[in-house]
Tab-separated table of C-alpha atoms in Angstrom:
chain	number	residue	atom	x	y	z
A	1	MET	CA	25.209	-51.473	3.601
A	2	GLU	CA	27.153	-48.270	4.063
A	3	VAL	CA	24.680	-46.334	1.942
A	4	MET	CA	21.758	-47.790	3.726
A	5	GLY	CA	23.355	-46.842	7.021
A	6	VAL	CA	23.805	-43.284	5.945
A	7	THR	CA	20.225	-43.182	4.668
A	8	GLY	CA	18.859	-44.593	7.837
A	9	ALA	CA	20.771	-42.053	9.791
A	10	LEU	CA	19.401	-39.170	7.793
A	11	VAL	CA	15.824	-40.465	8.132
A	12	ALA	CA	16.330	-40.771	11.883
A	13	LEU	CA	17.667	-37.266	12.073
A	14	ALA	CA	14.734	-35.918	10.003
A	15	VAL	CA	12.248	-37.716	12.389
A	16	VAL	CA	14.000	-36.341	15.424
A	17	LEU	CA	14.001	-32.850	13.951
A	18	LEU	CA	10.307	-33.054	12.923
A	19	LEU	CA	9.419	-34.360	16.437
A	20	GLY	CA	11.308	-31.541	17.987
A	21	GLN	CA	9.386	-28.995	15.923
A	22	PHE	CA	6.109	-30.720	16.711
A	23	LEU	CA	6.771	-30.502	20.452
A	24	ASN	CA	7.977	-26.904	20.176
A	25	LEU	CA	4.735	-26.006	18.352
A	26	GLN	CA	2.578	-27.669	21.006
A	27	TRP	CA	4.383	-25.866	23.710
A	28	ALA	CA	3.940	-22.488	21.905
A	29	ALA	CA	0.291	-23.297	21.229
A	30	ARG	CA	-0.416	-23.734	24.937
A	31	LYS	CA	0.053	-19.979	25.447
A	32	LEU	CA	-2.507	-19.009	22.663
A	33	PRO	CA	-6.146	-19.419	22.138
A	34	PRO	CA	-7.243	-22.932	21.039
A	35	GLY	CA	-7.304	-24.153	17.527
A	36	PRO	CA	-6.402	-27.124	15.272
A	37	THR	CA	-3.249	-28.913	16.164
A	38	PRO	CA	-0.209	-27.312	14.365
A	39	LEU	CA	2.114	-29.661	12.506
A	40	PRO	CA	5.719	-29.084	11.415
A	41	ILE	CA	6.097	-27.219	8.126
A	42	VAL	CA	2.307	-26.807	7.359
A	43	GLY	CA	1.142	-25.524	10.759
A	44	SER	CA	-2.622	-25.951	11.017
A	45	MET	CA	-3.330	-25.198	7.376
A	46	TRP	CA	-4.234	-28.800	6.863
A	47	ALA	CA	-7.534	-27.970	8.778
A	48	LEU	CA	-8.216	-25.041	6.401
A	49	ASN	CA	-7.570	-26.709	3.108
A	50	PHE	CA	-4.462	-24.560	2.738
A	51	THR	CA	-6.399	-21.307	2.186
A	52	LEU	CA	-7.642	-18.702	4.631
A	53	HIS	CA	-11.435	-19.221	3.998
A	54	HIS	CA	-13.795	-17.277	6.238
A	55	GLU	CA	-16.402	-20.044	6.317
A	56	THR	CA	-13.982	-22.666	7.266
A	57	ILE	CA	-12.669	-20.491	10.130
A	58	ARG	CA	-16.296	-19.879	11.186
A	59	GLN	CA	-16.869	-23.631	11.377
A	60	LEU	CA	-13.767	-24.069	13.387
A	61	ALA	CA	-14.942	-21.472	15.853
A	62	LYS	CA	-17.938	-23.688	16.603
A	63	THR	CA	-15.433	-26.229	17.952
A	64	TYR	CA	-12.741	-24.102	19.570
A	65	GLY	CA	-14.594	-20.990	20.464
A	66	ASN	CA	-14.908	-17.450	18.977
A	67	THR	CA	-11.162	-16.685	19.522
A	68	ILE	CA	-9.094	-19.235	17.697
A	69	THR	CA	-5.496	-19.758	16.617
A	70	VAL	CA	-4.470	-20.999	13.146
A	71	TRP	CA	-0.843	-21.514	12.216
A	72	VAL	CA	0.542	-20.677	8.799
A	73	GLY	CA	3.730	-22.721	8.945
A	74	HIS	CA	5.264	-21.772	12.266
A	75	THR	CA	3.497	-18.500	12.479
A	76	PRO	CA	0.448	-18.307	14.671
A	77	ILE	CA	-2.531	-16.114	13.672
A	78	VAL	CA	-5.298	-15.372	16.156
A	79	VAL	CA	-8.723	-15.024	14.442
A	80	MET	CA	-11.715	-13.313	16.074
A	81	ASN	CA	-15.172	-14.527	15.212
A	82	GLY	CA	-18.560	-13.038	16.030
A	83	TYR	CA	-19.476	-9.509	16.939
A	84	GLU	CA	-18.242	-9.489	20.576
A	85	ALA	CA	-14.772	-10.845	19.801
A	86	VAL	CA	-14.260	-8.687	16.610
A	87	ARG	CA	-15.476	-5.497	18.390
A	88	ASP	CA	-13.159	-6.241	21.320
A	89	MET	CA	-10.183	-6.421	18.824
A	90	LEU	CA	-11.113	-3.621	16.472
A	91	VAL	CA	-12.705	-1.077	18.823
A	92	SER	CA	-11.954	-1.766	22.429
A	93	LYS	CA	-8.399	-2.700	21.715
A	94	SER	CA	-7.994	-0.609	18.583
A	95	GLU	CA	-4.714	1.070	19.534
A	96	ASP	CA	-3.218	-2.263	20.830
A	97	THR	CA	-3.884	-3.994	17.496
A	98	SER	CA	-3.242	-1.134	15.078
A	99	GLY	CA	-0.060	-2.565	13.534
A	100	ARG	CA	0.382	-4.423	10.306
A	101	PRO	CA	2.531	-7.544	10.269
A	102	ARG	CA	5.743	-7.575	8.369
A	103	THR	CA	5.108	-10.798	6.451
A	104	PRO	CA	7.043	-11.661	3.347
A	105	PHE	CA	4.175	-10.614	1.040
A	106	ILE	CA	3.213	-7.465	2.919
A	107	LEU	CA	6.975	-6.381	2.928
A	108	LYS	CA	7.043	-7.082	-0.900
A	109	TYR	CA	3.786	-5.283	-1.611
A	110	GLY	CA	4.347	-2.149	0.551
A	111	GLN	CA	8.082	-1.944	0.745
A	112	GLU	CA	7.421	-0.415	4.269
A	113	ARG	CA	5.882	2.604	2.858
A	114	GLY	CA	2.295	3.959	2.239
A	115	ILE	CA	-0.718	3.247	4.326
A	116	LEU	CA	-2.007	-0.349	3.927
A	117	ALA	CA	1.279	-2.159	4.704
A	118	THR	CA	2.837	0.096	7.399
A	119	SER	CA	2.616	0.659	11.207
A	120	GLY	CA	3.553	3.189	13.754
A	121	HIS	CA	4.719	6.659	12.963
A	122	ILE	CA	4.837	6.203	9.137
A	123	TRP	CA	1.374	4.785	8.957
A	124	LYS	CA	-0.177	7.415	11.174
A	125	GLN	CA	1.617	10.240	9.223
A	126	GLN	CA	0.630	8.883	5.743
A	127	ARG	CA	-2.881	8.136	6.769
A	128	ARG	CA	-3.507	11.535	8.380
A	129	ALA	CA	-2.060	13.436	5.472
A	130	SER	CA	-4.014	11.330	2.921
A	131	VAL	CA	-7.294	11.949	4.840
A	132	ILE	CA	-6.658	15.676	4.752
A	133	MET	CA	-5.709	15.669	1.121
A	134	LEU	CA	-8.763	13.618	0.171
A	135	ARG	CA	-11.110	15.831	2.063
A	136	SER	CA	-9.681	18.854	0.210
A	137	LEU	CA	-10.273	17.017	-3.002
A	138	GLY	CA	-14.003	16.719	-2.162
A	139	ILE	CA	-14.590	13.580	-0.120
A	140	GLY	CA	-18.021	14.060	1.464
A	141	GLN	CA	-18.647	17.168	-0.627
A	142	LYS	CA	-20.602	18.032	-3.878
A	143	SER	CA	-17.373	18.112	-5.918
A	144	MET	CA	-16.871	14.442	-5.192
A	145	GLU	CA	-20.484	13.687	-6.163
A	146	ASN	CA	-19.965	15.559	-9.445
A	147	ARG	CA	-17.063	13.213	-10.319
A	148	ILE	CA	-19.360	10.148	-9.528
A	149	GLN	CA	-22.303	11.630	-11.466
A	150	ASP	CA	-20.154	12.368	-14.506
A	151	GLU	CA	-19.033	8.700	-14.599
A	152	VAL	CA	-22.665	7.684	-14.245
A	153	GLN	CA	-23.376	9.365	-17.541
A	154	HIS	CA	-20.552	7.557	-19.236
A	155	MET	CA	-21.907	4.325	-17.848
A	156	VAL	CA	-25.498	5.022	-18.904
A	157	GLU	CA	-24.425	6.002	-22.419
A	158	PHE	CA	-22.444	2.821	-22.816
A	159	LEU	CA	-25.264	0.546	-21.474
A	160	THR	CA	-27.878	2.314	-23.628
A	161	SER	CA	-25.633	1.724	-26.654
A	162	GLN	CA	-25.816	-1.961	-26.023
A	163	GLU	CA	-29.560	-1.961	-26.680
A	164	GLY	CA	-30.425	-4.664	-24.180
A	165	ARG	CA	-27.848	-7.166	-25.624
A	166	PRO	CA	-26.161	-9.581	-23.077
A	167	LEU	CA	-22.967	-8.309	-21.531
A	168	ASN	CA	-20.620	-9.096	-18.694
A	169	PRO	CA	-20.789	-6.056	-16.425
A	170	HIS	CA	-17.447	-6.584	-14.667
A	171	HIS	CA	-15.252	-4.482	-16.918
A	172	LEU	CA	-17.687	-1.677	-17.049
A	173	MET	CA	-18.289	-1.441	-13.180
A	174	MET	CA	-14.519	-1.750	-12.566
A	175	SER	CA	-13.812	1.006	-15.161
A	176	CYS	CA	-16.412	3.352	-13.655
A	177	THR	CA	-15.203	2.906	-10.018
A	178	THR	CA	-11.546	3.087	-11.129
A	179	ASN	CA	-12.255	6.275	-12.994
A	180	VAL	CA	-13.679	7.982	-9.869
A	181	ILE	CA	-10.521	7.303	-7.872
A	182	SER	CA	-8.301	8.033	-10.969
A	183	ALA	CA	-9.917	11.440	-11.273
A	184	MET	CA	-9.012	12.163	-7.687
A	185	ILE	CA	-5.473	10.942	-7.660
A	186	PHE	CA	-4.331	11.382	-11.230
A	187	GLY	CA	-6.516	14.264	-12.381
A	188	HIS	CA	-8.109	12.363	-15.401
A	189	ARG	CA	-10.280	9.481	-16.257
A	190	PHE	CA	-9.720	6.721	-18.877
A	191	SER	CA	-11.984	5.895	-21.674
A	192	PHE	CA	-13.607	2.458	-21.319
A	193	ASP	CA	-11.677	0.938	-24.218
A	194	ASP	CA	-8.287	2.345	-23.256
A	195	HIS	CA	-5.736	-0.508	-23.448
A	196	LEU	CA	-3.825	1.051	-20.502
A	197	LEU	CA	-6.886	1.017	-18.224
A	198	GLN	CA	-7.542	-2.594	-19.246
A	199	ARG	CA	-4.004	-3.615	-18.330
A	200	LEU	CA	-4.184	-1.857	-14.905
A	201	LEU	CA	-7.495	-3.499	-14.208
A	202	GLU	CA	-6.120	-6.927	-15.084
A	203	ALA	CA	-3.180	-6.238	-12.761
A	204	THR	CA	-5.493	-5.253	-9.906
A	205	LYS	CA	-7.571	-8.333	-10.321
A	206	VAL	CA	-4.487	-10.527	-9.866
A	207	VAL	CA	-2.957	-8.707	-6.863
A	208	VAL	CA	-6.066	-8.306	-4.612
A	209	PRO	CA	-6.941	-11.965	-4.139
A	210	PHE	CA	-3.381	-13.124	-3.760
A	211	LEU	CA	-2.968	-12.708	-0.007
A	212	SER	CA	-5.707	-15.305	1.015
A	213	SER	CA	-4.952	-17.758	-1.874
A	214	PHE	CA	-2.936	-21.069	-1.735
A	215	TRP	CA	-0.110	-19.194	-3.675
A	216	GLY	CA	-0.175	-16.305	-1.093
A	217	LEU	CA	0.001	-18.555	1.920
A	218	LEU	CA	2.757	-20.654	0.300
A	219	TYR	CA	4.736	-17.418	-0.307
A	220	GLU	CA	4.154	-16.268	3.325
A	221	THR	CA	5.441	-19.722	4.536
A	222	PHE	CA	8.313	-20.367	2.000
A	223	PRO	CA	9.091	-17.192	0.167
A	224	TRP	CA	12.459	-18.505	-0.990
A	225	LEU	CA	10.555	-21.370	-2.797
A	226	ALA	CA	7.300	-19.633	-3.862
A	227	ARG	CA	9.089	-16.841	-5.569
A	228	HIS	CA	10.393	-19.218	-8.098
A	229	LEU	CA	6.935	-20.709	-8.864
A	230	PRO	CA	4.679	-19.441	-11.692
A	231	GLY	CA	1.825	-18.849	-9.219
A	232	THR	CA	3.637	-15.935	-7.705
A	233	HIS	CA	5.365	-14.521	-10.869
A	234	GLN	CA	2.262	-12.953	-12.179
A	235	VAL	CA	1.234	-11.103	-9.077
A	236	PHE	CA	4.593	-9.394	-8.637
A	237	GLU	CA	4.806	-8.442	-12.293
A	238	ASP	CA	1.325	-7.074	-12.130
A	239	LEU	CA	2.100	-5.187	-8.873
A	240	GLU	CA	5.220	-3.729	-10.465
A	241	TYR	CA	3.292	-2.709	-13.508
A	242	VAL	CA	0.865	-0.677	-11.355
A	243	ARG	CA	3.758	0.879	-9.451
A	244	ASN	CA	5.575	1.859	-12.668
A	245	TYR	CA	2.558	3.442	-14.005
A	246	VAL	CA	2.113	5.556	-10.845
A	247	LYS	CA	5.765	6.550	-11.062
A	248	LYS	CA	5.239	7.831	-14.535
A	249	GLU	CA	2.208	9.843	-13.328
A	250	VAL	CA	4.321	11.370	-10.522
A	251	GLN	CA	7.054	12.413	-13.037
A	252	ALA	CA	4.415	13.825	-15.413
A	253	HIS	CA	3.023	15.922	-12.580
A	254	LYS	CA	6.452	17.139	-11.674
A	255	ALA	CA	7.182	18.137	-15.162
A	256	SER	CA	3.864	19.993	-15.545
A	257	PRO	CA	3.070	21.460	-12.186
A	258	GLN	CA	-0.347	23.096	-11.627
A	259	GLU	CA	-0.805	26.563	-10.246
A	260	GLU	CA	-3.769	25.246	-8.347
A	261	HIS	CA	-3.637	21.784	-6.759
A	262	LYS	CA	-5.941	19.689	-8.910
A	263	ASP	CA	-5.401	16.191	-7.674
A	264	PHE	CA	-3.907	13.940	-4.915
A	265	ILE	CA	-0.437	13.772	-6.561
A	266	ASP	CA	-0.290	17.529	-6.815
A	267	LEU	CA	-1.214	17.970	-3.197
A	268	TYR	CA	1.311	15.357	-2.044
A	269	LEU	CA	4.152	16.863	-4.114
A	270	ASN	CA	3.343	20.147	-2.402
A	271	GLN	CA	3.427	18.468	0.942
A	272	ILE	CA	7.002	17.073	0.126
A	273	GLU	CA	8.167	20.600	-0.563
A	274	LYS	CA	6.761	21.864	2.728
A	275	ALA	CA	8.254	18.978	4.735
A	276	GLN	CA	11.863	19.219	3.539
A	277	ASP	CA	13.137	20.785	6.939
A	278	ASP	CA	11.185	18.332	9.005
A	279	SER	CA	13.460	15.345	9.942
A	280	ARG	CA	10.420	13.272	11.270
A	281	ALA	CA	8.326	13.846	8.133
A	282	ALA	CA	8.229	10.765	5.862
A	283	TYR	CA	6.910	12.707	2.907
A	284	ASP	CA	8.917	11.615	-0.136
A	285	GLU	CA	8.294	10.265	-3.661
A	286	ALA	CA	8.633	6.669	-2.527
A	287	ASN	CA	5.871	7.140	0.008
A	288	LEU	CA	3.701	9.098	-2.549
A	289	VAL	CA	4.024	6.271	-5.003
A	290	GLN	CA	2.950	3.575	-2.486
A	291	VAL	CA	0.088	5.671	-1.058
A	292	VAL	CA	-1.264	6.075	-4.618
A	293	VAL	CA	-0.878	2.475	-5.301
A	294	ASP	CA	-2.792	1.778	-2.080
A	295	LEU	CA	-5.538	4.217	-3.030
A	296	PHE	CA	-5.833	2.981	-6.588
A	297	ILE	CA	-6.068	-0.753	-5.699
A	298	ALA	CA	-8.322	-0.402	-2.628
A	299	GLY	CA	-10.438	2.368	-4.261
A	300	SER	CA	-11.839	0.204	-6.975
A	301	GLU	CA	-11.914	-3.427	-6.201
A	302	THR	CA	-14.340	-3.524	-3.229
A	303	THR	CA	-16.886	-1.140	-4.701
A	304	THR	CA	-16.800	-2.948	-7.975
A	305	ALA	CA	-17.409	-6.287	-6.193
A	306	THR	CA	-20.313	-4.968	-4.288
A	307	LEU	CA	-21.923	-3.427	-7.435
A	308	LEU	CA	-21.570	-6.770	-9.192
A	309	TRP	CA	-23.227	-8.619	-6.351
A	310	ALA	CA	-26.018	-5.958	-6.354
A	311	LEU	CA	-26.773	-6.384	-9.993
A	312	LEU	CA	-26.824	-10.222	-9.546
A	313	TYR	CA	-29.159	-10.007	-6.559
A	314	VAL	CA	-31.750	-7.601	-8.335
A	315	VAL	CA	-31.829	-10.021	-11.220
A	316	LYS	CA	-32.345	-13.021	-8.914
A	317	HIS	CA	-35.020	-11.051	-6.912
A	318	PRO	CA	-37.024	-9.055	-9.613
A	319	GLU	CA	-39.520	-8.086	-6.844
A	320	ILE	CA	-36.776	-6.155	-5.014
A	321	GLN	CA	-35.789	-4.415	-8.364
A	322	GLU	CA	-39.468	-3.489	-9.066
A	323	LYS	CA	-39.873	-2.056	-5.549
A	324	ILE	CA	-36.707	0.045	-5.891
A	325	GLN	CA	-37.866	1.369	-9.267
A	326	ARG	CA	-41.241	2.340	-7.816
A	327	GLU	CA	-39.577	4.228	-4.989
A	328	LEU	CA	-37.164	5.982	-7.394
A	329	ASP	CA	-39.997	6.922	-9.752
A	330	ASP	CA	-42.019	8.362	-6.812
A	331	VAL	CA	-39.134	10.520	-5.612
A	332	ILE	CA	-36.883	11.308	-8.488
A	333	GLU	CA	-38.004	12.764	-11.806
A	334	PRO	CA	-37.076	10.832	-14.861
A	335	ASN	CA	-33.404	11.529	-15.943
A	336	LYS	CA	-32.828	13.808	-12.923
A	337	THR	CA	-29.370	13.267	-11.494
A	338	ILE	CA	-29.301	11.228	-8.238
A	339	GLN	CA	-27.505	12.809	-5.400
A	340	TYR	CA	-26.194	11.202	-2.167
A	341	GLU	CA	-28.625	13.248	-0.109
A	342	HIS	CA	-31.567	11.524	-1.879
A	343	ARG	CA	-30.866	8.463	0.323
A	344	MET	CA	-32.882	10.258	3.029
A	345	LYS	CA	-35.924	10.021	0.667
A	346	LEU	CA	-35.188	6.553	-0.626
A	347	PRO	CA	-35.230	4.373	2.481
A	348	TYR	CA	-35.882	1.111	0.735
A	349	THR	CA	-33.201	1.621	-1.865
A	350	ASN	CA	-30.751	2.564	0.910
A	351	ALA	CA	-31.792	-0.552	2.984
A	352	VAL	CA	-31.222	-2.849	-0.129
A	353	ILE	CA	-27.748	-1.482	-0.563
A	354	HIS	CA	-26.845	-1.998	3.071
A	355	GLU	CA	-28.348	-5.525	3.024
A	356	ILE	CA	-26.365	-6.377	-0.035
A	357	GLN	CA	-23.162	-5.200	1.729
A	358	ARG	CA	-24.062	-7.361	4.731
A	359	TYR	CA	-25.033	-10.431	2.684
A	360	SER	CA	-22.166	-10.396	0.324
A	361	SER	CA	-19.480	-9.420	2.902
A	362	ILE	CA	-16.979	-8.372	0.261
A	363	VAL	CA	-13.888	-8.342	2.564
A	364	PRO	CA	-14.566	-11.372	4.787
A	365	LEU	CA	-11.386	-11.413	6.847
A	366	GLY	CA	-10.239	-7.787	6.483
A	367	LEU	CA	-6.468	-7.265	6.436
A	368	PRO	CA	-4.254	-8.708	9.136
A	369	HIS	CA	-3.414	-6.651	12.106
A	370	LEU	CA	-0.478	-6.772	14.572
A	371	CYS	CA	-0.432	-6.396	18.368
A	372	VAL	CA	1.879	-3.347	18.880
A	373	LYS	CA	1.916	-4.128	22.627
A	374	ASP	CA	0.900	-6.872	25.054
A	375	THR	CA	-2.867	-6.929	25.230
A	376	THR	CA	-5.720	-8.982	26.436
A	377	ILE	CA	-8.652	-9.843	24.043
A	378	GLN	CA	-11.642	-11.973	25.041
A	379	GLY	CA	-9.737	-13.086	28.186
A	380	PHE	CA	-6.684	-14.343	26.090
A	381	HIS	CA	-3.251	-12.676	26.769
A	382	LEU	CA	-1.572	-11.817	23.471
A	383	LYS	CA	2.017	-10.786	23.281
A	384	LYS	CA	3.342	-7.877	21.293
A	385	GLY	CA	3.980	-9.047	17.733
A	386	THR	CA	1.003	-11.466	17.612
A	387	ILE	CA	-0.862	-11.341	14.269
A	388	VAL	CA	-4.670	-10.963	14.696
A	389	ILE	CA	-7.443	-11.161	12.139
A	390	SER	CA	-11.087	-10.106	12.342
A	391	ASN	CA	-13.593	-12.489	10.603
A	392	LEU	CA	-16.018	-9.681	9.436
A	393	PHE	CA	-18.002	-12.220	7.610
A	394	SER	CA	-18.845	-13.906	10.970
A	395	VAL	CA	-20.145	-10.498	12.190
A	396	LEU	CA	-22.357	-9.760	9.224
A	397	HIS	CA	-23.701	-13.397	9.287
A	398	ASP	CA	-23.933	-13.750	13.126
A	399	HIS	CA	-27.132	-15.651	14.067
A	400	ASN	CA	-27.176	-13.687	17.331
A	401	ILE	CA	-27.560	-10.452	15.475
A	402	TRP	CA	-29.317	-11.132	12.188
A	403	LYS	CA	-32.414	-13.305	11.949
A	404	ILE	CA	-31.753	-16.001	9.264
A	405	PRO	CA	-28.590	-14.243	7.929
A	406	GLU	CA	-28.440	-16.587	4.901
A	407	GLU	CA	-31.479	-14.794	3.501
A	408	LEU	CA	-31.355	-11.496	1.620
A	409	ASN	CA	-33.779	-9.305	3.502
A	410	PRO	CA	-33.600	-5.509	3.135
A	411	SER	CA	-36.245	-5.180	5.969
A	412	ARG	CA	-33.371	-5.519	8.428
A	413	PHE	CA	-32.550	-1.934	7.906
A	414	LEU	CA	-36.186	-0.628	7.991
A	415	ASP	CA	-38.486	0.105	10.974
A	416	GLN	CA	-42.203	-0.729	10.876
A	417	GLU	CA	-43.012	2.640	9.174
A	418	GLY	CA	-40.517	1.932	6.426
A	419	ASN	CA	-37.850	4.420	7.628
A	420	PHE	CA	-34.224	3.515	7.286
A	421	VAL	CA	-32.551	2.334	10.416
A	422	LYS	CA	-28.843	2.320	11.131
A	423	ARG	CA	-27.433	-0.837	12.767
A	424	GLU	CA	-24.557	-0.509	15.187
A	425	LYS	CA	-23.332	-4.101	14.440
A	426	PHE	CA	-23.119	-3.452	10.723
A	427	MET	CA	-19.362	-3.082	9.986
A	428	PRO	CA	-18.471	-3.907	6.294
A	429	PHE	CA	-15.749	-1.350	6.333
A	430	SER	CA	-14.103	-2.732	9.511
A	431	ALA	CA	-13.884	-0.473	12.535
A	432	GLY	CA	-11.399	1.212	14.809
A	433	HIS	CA	-8.055	2.803	13.925
A	434	ARG	CA	-7.661	0.726	10.773
A	435	ILE	CA	-11.194	1.387	9.390
A	436	CYS	CA	-11.357	1.673	5.705
A	437	LEU	CA	-9.825	5.064	4.599
A	438	GLY	CA	-12.282	5.364	1.596
A	439	GLU	CA	-15.454	4.532	3.550
A	440	GLN	CA	-17.255	7.703	2.693
A	441	LEU	CA	-16.273	7.547	-0.954
A	442	ALA	CA	-17.345	3.970	-1.135
A	443	ARG	CA	-20.813	4.694	0.484
A	444	THR	CA	-21.393	7.612	-1.935
A	445	GLU	CA	-20.345	5.658	-5.001
A	446	LEU	CA	-22.439	2.639	-4.027
A	447	PHE	CA	-25.614	4.731	-3.593
A	448	ILE	CA	-25.258	6.911	-6.640
A	449	PHE	CA	-24.066	4.082	-8.989
A	450	PHE	CA	-26.644	1.567	-7.853
A	451	SER	CA	-29.622	3.965	-7.647
A	452	SER	CA	-28.710	5.400	-11.062
A	453	LEU	CA	-28.504	1.950	-12.688
A	454	LEU	CA	-31.971	1.117	-11.354
A	455	GLN	CA	-33.273	4.506	-12.364
A	456	HIS	CA	-32.351	4.092	-16.009
A	457	PHE	CA	-32.437	0.279	-16.647
A	458	THR	CA	-34.236	-2.897	-15.830
A	459	PHE	CA	-31.887	-5.850	-15.559
A	460	HIS	CA	-32.750	-9.339	-16.469
A	461	LEU	CA	-31.010	-12.586	-17.552
A	462	PRO	CA	-30.259	-13.195	-21.211
A	463	GLU	CA	-32.737	-15.300	-23.196
A	464	GLY	CA	-32.398	-18.958	-22.462
A	465	ALA	CA	-30.660	-18.477	-19.149
A	466	GLU	CA	-32.867	-19.880	-16.440
A	467	THR	CA	-30.975	-19.461	-13.160
A	468	VAL	CA	-28.761	-16.990	-11.456
A	469	SER	CA	-25.377	-18.455	-10.076
A	470	LEU	CA	-24.407	-17.146	-6.671
A	471	ASP	CA	-21.102	-18.969	-6.740
A	472	LEU	CA	-18.159	-16.833	-5.682
A	473	LEU	CA	-14.415	-16.623	-6.126
A	474	VAL	CA	-12.762	-16.516	-2.694
A	475	GLY	CA	-9.763	-14.314	-2.066
A	476	THR	CA	-8.970	-11.209	-0.074
A	477	THR	CA	-12.337	-10.033	-1.450
A	478	LEU	CA	-15.336	-12.193	-2.434
A	479	ILE	CA	-16.304	-11.541	-6.087
A	480	THR	CA	-18.941	-13.076	-8.358
A	481	VAL	CA	-18.123	-15.643	-10.968
A	482	PRO	CA	-18.282	-14.061	-14.422
A	483	TYR	CA	-21.910	-13.652	-15.586
A	484	GLN	CA	-24.004	-12.055	-18.224
A	485	ILE	CA	-27.070	-9.717	-17.890
A	486	CYS	CA	-29.155	-7.518	-20.165
A	487	ALA	CA	-29.785	-3.927	-19.340
A	488	LEU	CA	-33.112	-2.735	-20.895
A	489	PRO	CA	-33.353	1.019	-20.953
A	490	ARG	CA	-36.401	2.419	-19.178
A	491	TRP	CA	-36.352	5.688	-21.230
A	492	ALA	CA	-34.066	7.664	-23.389
A	493	PRO	CA	-31.410	9.324	-21.348
A	494	SER	CA	-30.501	12.993	-21.471
A	495	ARG	CA	-27.322	14.425	-20.222
A	496	PRO	CA	-27.903	16.528	-17.084
A	497	SER	CA	-25.973	19.826	-16.425
A	498	ALA	CA	-23.444	18.654	-13.918
A	499	GLU	CA	-20.091	20.244	-13.140
A	500	GLU	CA	-17.288	18.344	-14.919
A	501	PRO	CA	-14.550	16.998	-12.637
A	502	PRO	CA	-11.071	18.598	-12.719
A	503	GLN	CA	-9.104	17.385	-15.802
A	504	ARG	CA	-5.407	17.268	-16.548
A	505	GLY	CA	-5.480	17.248	-20.278
A	506	THR	CA	-7.466	14.602	-22.112
A	507	SER	CA	-8.028	10.913	-21.337
A	508	ILE	CA	-4.984	8.819	-21.637
């Protein structure tokens, strides 16, 4: 009886505590935009199937409005849906929402350094310096195109060697895009079969989707519990592997300094020396390592995902592939190197790339922002410290902007004469102060890689495969499920005379 009495008392206490938490959540929710009812411990994740899925959030917006609140545990997150709400957050209130929340995973990932995971003075300083350094390394210039074109040749040679046999293009596309950013930050590329490259790519594939996954949300809510579970062990091991590799590269650069600054690490090390007497300058090796980790991870995953969707779509829509190839053949001589400026003469090809970006919406929810001051968005007053997210997928699939957005239709980006038309409401790279740092690099890579692939090869399904699966793996980015295609050479390739990218020794 005594034991039963103690048990009953504990149960009663637990009920009282849960009821108190429930009432506190309801009181707090009254001051925020509407959304699913938050419950103790789980918040409103019960309404999102315990993942931050862009489509589920978009459906909730139909019930609660374009500005809604979801709760991860006891932490409210305000999500903007549709063009007007997203633009208000990212553009009109860009400065107000320019922070990055200090959640358990973001703190673990960035260690309060670098670009992606920082706010305020450190973020502004690291971003500004990185933009200057990347521009000096050729972003938006011919030297950057040369790096991409060199990688295209490696890609073409590899695909030609396969002689039309079925292959999974994921590793090849990931290797090529990673080599472009590697040449800029490390000063060298990797061979496709390099075991070190394969290990780095595997680590990147684990880290990127973590934030929006069940395990990521569990870690954000209960870090003390999740860090002991196998679902989070791998992501932190892989993150540390990438970080340790970058540290080794930094030490190698310090041990063998270049007379001329050849890559990003060289430029940043030089900046550290210049800033030694500036007490406000946050230029040190710890920030260098994190900035390079940011660039390495962000500089390959999204472009790879877009290229994989692009190949899948041209296989599913052979009429689009044929039309692109006719345009390429009319404008570009066989085996002539494609340049970024050719997009002006290839409006249909350019329109297809933009429509694929819109349709696939690779980064559906962007990265979380933080209100750095009290602000008002869409009529809702948000206090400093509120986490806000932009549902970019809802913009790129907004029925008020795009006619039948569920269809792949390149003509959205063409006028009646067939000329390419820019669309103001097209924002796959986000917008405002936190717009993607590598937007120009990504645009150039997408155009040159995609156009070159269709210039040299015709893609089709392997023999016996009847359908194309458009299923996707949902995470921080939307990627295709593994698939196989055949690349049939259109003619024998020849190596164009293009300037080789700067090298630091040989490939690793």
